PDB file of C-alpha atoms in Angstrom:
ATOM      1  CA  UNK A 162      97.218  93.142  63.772  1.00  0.00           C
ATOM      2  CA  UNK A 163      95.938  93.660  67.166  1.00  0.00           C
ATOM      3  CA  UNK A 164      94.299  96.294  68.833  1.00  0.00           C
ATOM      4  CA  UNK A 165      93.807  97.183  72.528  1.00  0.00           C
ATOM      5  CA  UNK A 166      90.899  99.182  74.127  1.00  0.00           C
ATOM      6  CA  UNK A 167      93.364 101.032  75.755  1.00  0.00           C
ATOM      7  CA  UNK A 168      97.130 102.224  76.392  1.00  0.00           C
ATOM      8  CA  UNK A 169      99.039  99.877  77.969  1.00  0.00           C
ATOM      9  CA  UNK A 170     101.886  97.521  78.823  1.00  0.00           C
ATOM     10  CA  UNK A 171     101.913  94.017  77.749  1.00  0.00           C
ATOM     11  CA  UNK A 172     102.378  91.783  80.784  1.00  0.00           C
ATOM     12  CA  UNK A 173     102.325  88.131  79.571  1.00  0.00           C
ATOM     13  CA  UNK A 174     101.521  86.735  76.605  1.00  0.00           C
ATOM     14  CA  UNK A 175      99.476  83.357  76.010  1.00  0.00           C
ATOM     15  CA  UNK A 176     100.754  82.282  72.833  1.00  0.00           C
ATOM     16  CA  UNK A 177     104.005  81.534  71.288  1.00  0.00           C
ATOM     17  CA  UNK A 178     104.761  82.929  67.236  1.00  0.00           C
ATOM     18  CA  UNK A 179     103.095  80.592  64.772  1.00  0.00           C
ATOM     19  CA  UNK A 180     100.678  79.015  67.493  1.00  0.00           C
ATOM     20  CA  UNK A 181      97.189  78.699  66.086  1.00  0.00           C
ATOM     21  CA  UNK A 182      94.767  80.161  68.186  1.00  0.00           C
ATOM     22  CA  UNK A 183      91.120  80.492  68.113  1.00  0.00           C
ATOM     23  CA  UNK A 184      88.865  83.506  67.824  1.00  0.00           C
ATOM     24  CA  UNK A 185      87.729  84.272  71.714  1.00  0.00           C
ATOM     25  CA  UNK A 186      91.474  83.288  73.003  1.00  0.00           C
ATOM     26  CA  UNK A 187      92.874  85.438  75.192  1.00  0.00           C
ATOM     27  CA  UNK A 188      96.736  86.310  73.712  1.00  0.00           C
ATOM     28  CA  UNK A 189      97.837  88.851  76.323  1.00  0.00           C
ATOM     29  CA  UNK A 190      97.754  90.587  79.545  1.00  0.00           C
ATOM     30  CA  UNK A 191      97.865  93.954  78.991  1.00  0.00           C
ATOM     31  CA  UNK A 192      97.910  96.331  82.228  1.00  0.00           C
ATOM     32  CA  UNK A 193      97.396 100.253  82.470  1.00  0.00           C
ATOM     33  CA  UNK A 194      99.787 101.202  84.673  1.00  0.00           C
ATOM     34  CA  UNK A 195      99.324 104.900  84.602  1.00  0.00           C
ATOM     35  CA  UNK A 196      96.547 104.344  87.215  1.00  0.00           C
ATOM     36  CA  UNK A 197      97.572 102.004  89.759  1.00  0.00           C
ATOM     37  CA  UNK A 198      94.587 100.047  91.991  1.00  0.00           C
ATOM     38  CA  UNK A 199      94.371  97.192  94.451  1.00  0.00           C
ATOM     39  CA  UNK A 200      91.679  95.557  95.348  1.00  0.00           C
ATOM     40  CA  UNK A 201      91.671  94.053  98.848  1.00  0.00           C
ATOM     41  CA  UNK A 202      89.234  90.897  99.276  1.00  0.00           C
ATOM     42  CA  UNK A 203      89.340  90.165 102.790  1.00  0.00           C
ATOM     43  CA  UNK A 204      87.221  93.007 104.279  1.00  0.00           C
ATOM     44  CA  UNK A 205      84.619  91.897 106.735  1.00  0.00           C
ATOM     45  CA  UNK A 206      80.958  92.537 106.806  1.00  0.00           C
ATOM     46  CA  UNK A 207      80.786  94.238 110.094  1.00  0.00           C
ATOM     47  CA  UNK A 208      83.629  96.987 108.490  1.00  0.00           C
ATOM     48  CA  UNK A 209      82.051  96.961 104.518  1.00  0.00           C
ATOM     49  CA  UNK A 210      79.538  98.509 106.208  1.00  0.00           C
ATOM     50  CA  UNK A 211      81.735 101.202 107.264  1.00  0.00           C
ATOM     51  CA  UNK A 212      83.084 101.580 103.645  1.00  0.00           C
ATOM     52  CA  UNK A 213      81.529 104.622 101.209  1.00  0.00           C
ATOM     53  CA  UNK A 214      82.620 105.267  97.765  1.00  0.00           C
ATOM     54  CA  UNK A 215      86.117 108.369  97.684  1.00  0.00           C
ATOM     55  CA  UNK A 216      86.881 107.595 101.009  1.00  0.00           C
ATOM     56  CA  UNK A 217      90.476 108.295 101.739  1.00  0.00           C
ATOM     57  CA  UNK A 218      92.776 104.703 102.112  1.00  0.00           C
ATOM     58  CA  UNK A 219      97.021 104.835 102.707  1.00  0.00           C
ATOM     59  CA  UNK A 220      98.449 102.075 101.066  1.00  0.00           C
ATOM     60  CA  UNK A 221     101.462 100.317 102.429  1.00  0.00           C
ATOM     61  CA  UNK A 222     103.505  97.786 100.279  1.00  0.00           C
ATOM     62  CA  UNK A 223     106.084  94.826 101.664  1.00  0.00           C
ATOM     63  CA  UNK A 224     108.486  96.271  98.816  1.00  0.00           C
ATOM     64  CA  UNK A 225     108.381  99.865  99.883  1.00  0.00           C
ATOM     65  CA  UNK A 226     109.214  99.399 104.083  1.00  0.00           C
ATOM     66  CA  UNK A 227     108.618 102.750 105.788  1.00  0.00           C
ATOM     67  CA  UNK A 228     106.715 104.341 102.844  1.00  0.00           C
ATOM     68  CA  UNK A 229     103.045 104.742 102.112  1.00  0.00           C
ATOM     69  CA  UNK A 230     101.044 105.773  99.348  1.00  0.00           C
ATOM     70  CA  UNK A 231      97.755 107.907  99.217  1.00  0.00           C
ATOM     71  CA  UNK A 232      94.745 106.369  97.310  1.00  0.00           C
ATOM     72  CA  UNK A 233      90.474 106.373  97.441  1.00  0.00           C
ATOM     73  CA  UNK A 234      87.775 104.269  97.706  1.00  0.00           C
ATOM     74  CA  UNK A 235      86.578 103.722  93.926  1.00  0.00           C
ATOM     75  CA  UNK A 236      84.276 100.322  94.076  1.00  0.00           C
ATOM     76  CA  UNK A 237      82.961  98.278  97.177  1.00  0.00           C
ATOM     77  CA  UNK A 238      81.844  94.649  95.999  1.00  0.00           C
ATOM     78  CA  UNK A 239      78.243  93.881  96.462  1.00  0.00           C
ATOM     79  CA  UNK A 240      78.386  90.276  97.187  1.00  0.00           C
ATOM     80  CA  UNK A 241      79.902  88.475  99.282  1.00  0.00           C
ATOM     81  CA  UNK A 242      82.953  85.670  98.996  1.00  0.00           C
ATOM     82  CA  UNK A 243      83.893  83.329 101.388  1.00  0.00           C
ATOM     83  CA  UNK A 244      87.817  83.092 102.407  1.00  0.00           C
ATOM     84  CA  UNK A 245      89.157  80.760 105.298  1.00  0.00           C
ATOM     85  CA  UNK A 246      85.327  80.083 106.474  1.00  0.00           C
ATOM     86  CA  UNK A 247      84.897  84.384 107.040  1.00  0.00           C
ATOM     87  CA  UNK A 248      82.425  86.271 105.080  1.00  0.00           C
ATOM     88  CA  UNK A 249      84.048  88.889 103.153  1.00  0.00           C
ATOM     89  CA  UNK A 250      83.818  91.770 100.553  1.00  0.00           C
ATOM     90  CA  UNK A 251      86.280  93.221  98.178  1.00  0.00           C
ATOM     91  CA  UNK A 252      86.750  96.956  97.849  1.00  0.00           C
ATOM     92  CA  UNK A 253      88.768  98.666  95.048  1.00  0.00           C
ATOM     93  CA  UNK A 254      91.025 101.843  95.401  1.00  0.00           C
ATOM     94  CA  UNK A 255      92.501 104.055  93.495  1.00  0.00           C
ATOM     95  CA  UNK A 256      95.995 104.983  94.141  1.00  0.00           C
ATOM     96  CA  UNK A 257      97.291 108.700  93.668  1.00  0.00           C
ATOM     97  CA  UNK A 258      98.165 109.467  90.434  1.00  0.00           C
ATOM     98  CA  UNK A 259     101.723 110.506  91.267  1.00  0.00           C
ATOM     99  CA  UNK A 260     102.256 106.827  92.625  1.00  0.00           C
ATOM    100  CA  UNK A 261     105.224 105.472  90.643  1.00  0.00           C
ATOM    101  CA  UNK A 262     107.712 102.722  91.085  1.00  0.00           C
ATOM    102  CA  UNK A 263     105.120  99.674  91.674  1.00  0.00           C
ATOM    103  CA  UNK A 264     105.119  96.197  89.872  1.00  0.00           C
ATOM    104  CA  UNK A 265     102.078  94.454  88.994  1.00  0.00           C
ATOM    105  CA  UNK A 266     101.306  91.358  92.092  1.00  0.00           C
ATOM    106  CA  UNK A 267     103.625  93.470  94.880  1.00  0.00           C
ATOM    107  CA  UNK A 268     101.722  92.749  98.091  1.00  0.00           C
ATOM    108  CA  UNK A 269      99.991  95.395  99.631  1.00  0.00           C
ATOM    109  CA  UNK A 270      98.022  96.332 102.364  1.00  0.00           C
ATOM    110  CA  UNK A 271      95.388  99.061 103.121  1.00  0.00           C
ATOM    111  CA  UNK A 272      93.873 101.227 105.600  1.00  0.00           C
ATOM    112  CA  UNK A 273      90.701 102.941 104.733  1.00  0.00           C
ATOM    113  CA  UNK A 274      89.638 105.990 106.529  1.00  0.00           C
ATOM    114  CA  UNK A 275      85.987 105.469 108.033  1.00  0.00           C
ATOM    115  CA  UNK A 276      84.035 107.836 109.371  1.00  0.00           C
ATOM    116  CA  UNK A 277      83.372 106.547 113.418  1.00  0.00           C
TER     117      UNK A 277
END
């Protein structure tokens, strides 16, 4: 039997029936899609700065052309990653609860409301 910390829907598993696996394995992927979030990692330092926790963001996905979805500013990484030679930071956000129709790994993109 296997228990999950929380409500959710299995998105892959790592094992086939009658595998053996070991104690620490991970066996699935299990996603709570209730509350959708994206986390966007190429944010630069000069706008992290600019970045403060419930800040307002509008989300725009490839799948959904011409709509946009409402979301905030839960998490803003502390340290920094390096992508294509650029220093940058990752920031979380929330999407509205009444979001529906997304699939986990749709591409999206965000703008987050800073104050000037």
């Amino acid at each position: 039997v296997l228990r999950a910390p929380f409500d959710g829907t299995v998105m892959s598993l790592a094992t086939d029936v009658g595998e053996v696996v070991t104690p620490a394995a991970p066996l699935v992927v299990l996603a709570d899609v209730s509350r959708w979030r994206m986390k966007t990692t190429d944010l630069s330092e000069t706008d992290v700065v600019l970045v403060r926790s419930g800040q307002k963001a509008t989300v725009t996905l490839d799948a959904f052309a011409g709509q946009s979805f409402g979301g905030a500013v839960t998490e803003i990484g502390a340290l920094a990653e390096t992508n294509r030679g650029n220093t940058t930071y990752a920031v979380t956000i929330a999407l509205d609860p009444t979001t529906t129709g997304l699939r986990w790994g749709m591409t999206a993109f965000a703008d987050i409301s800073v104050a000037p």
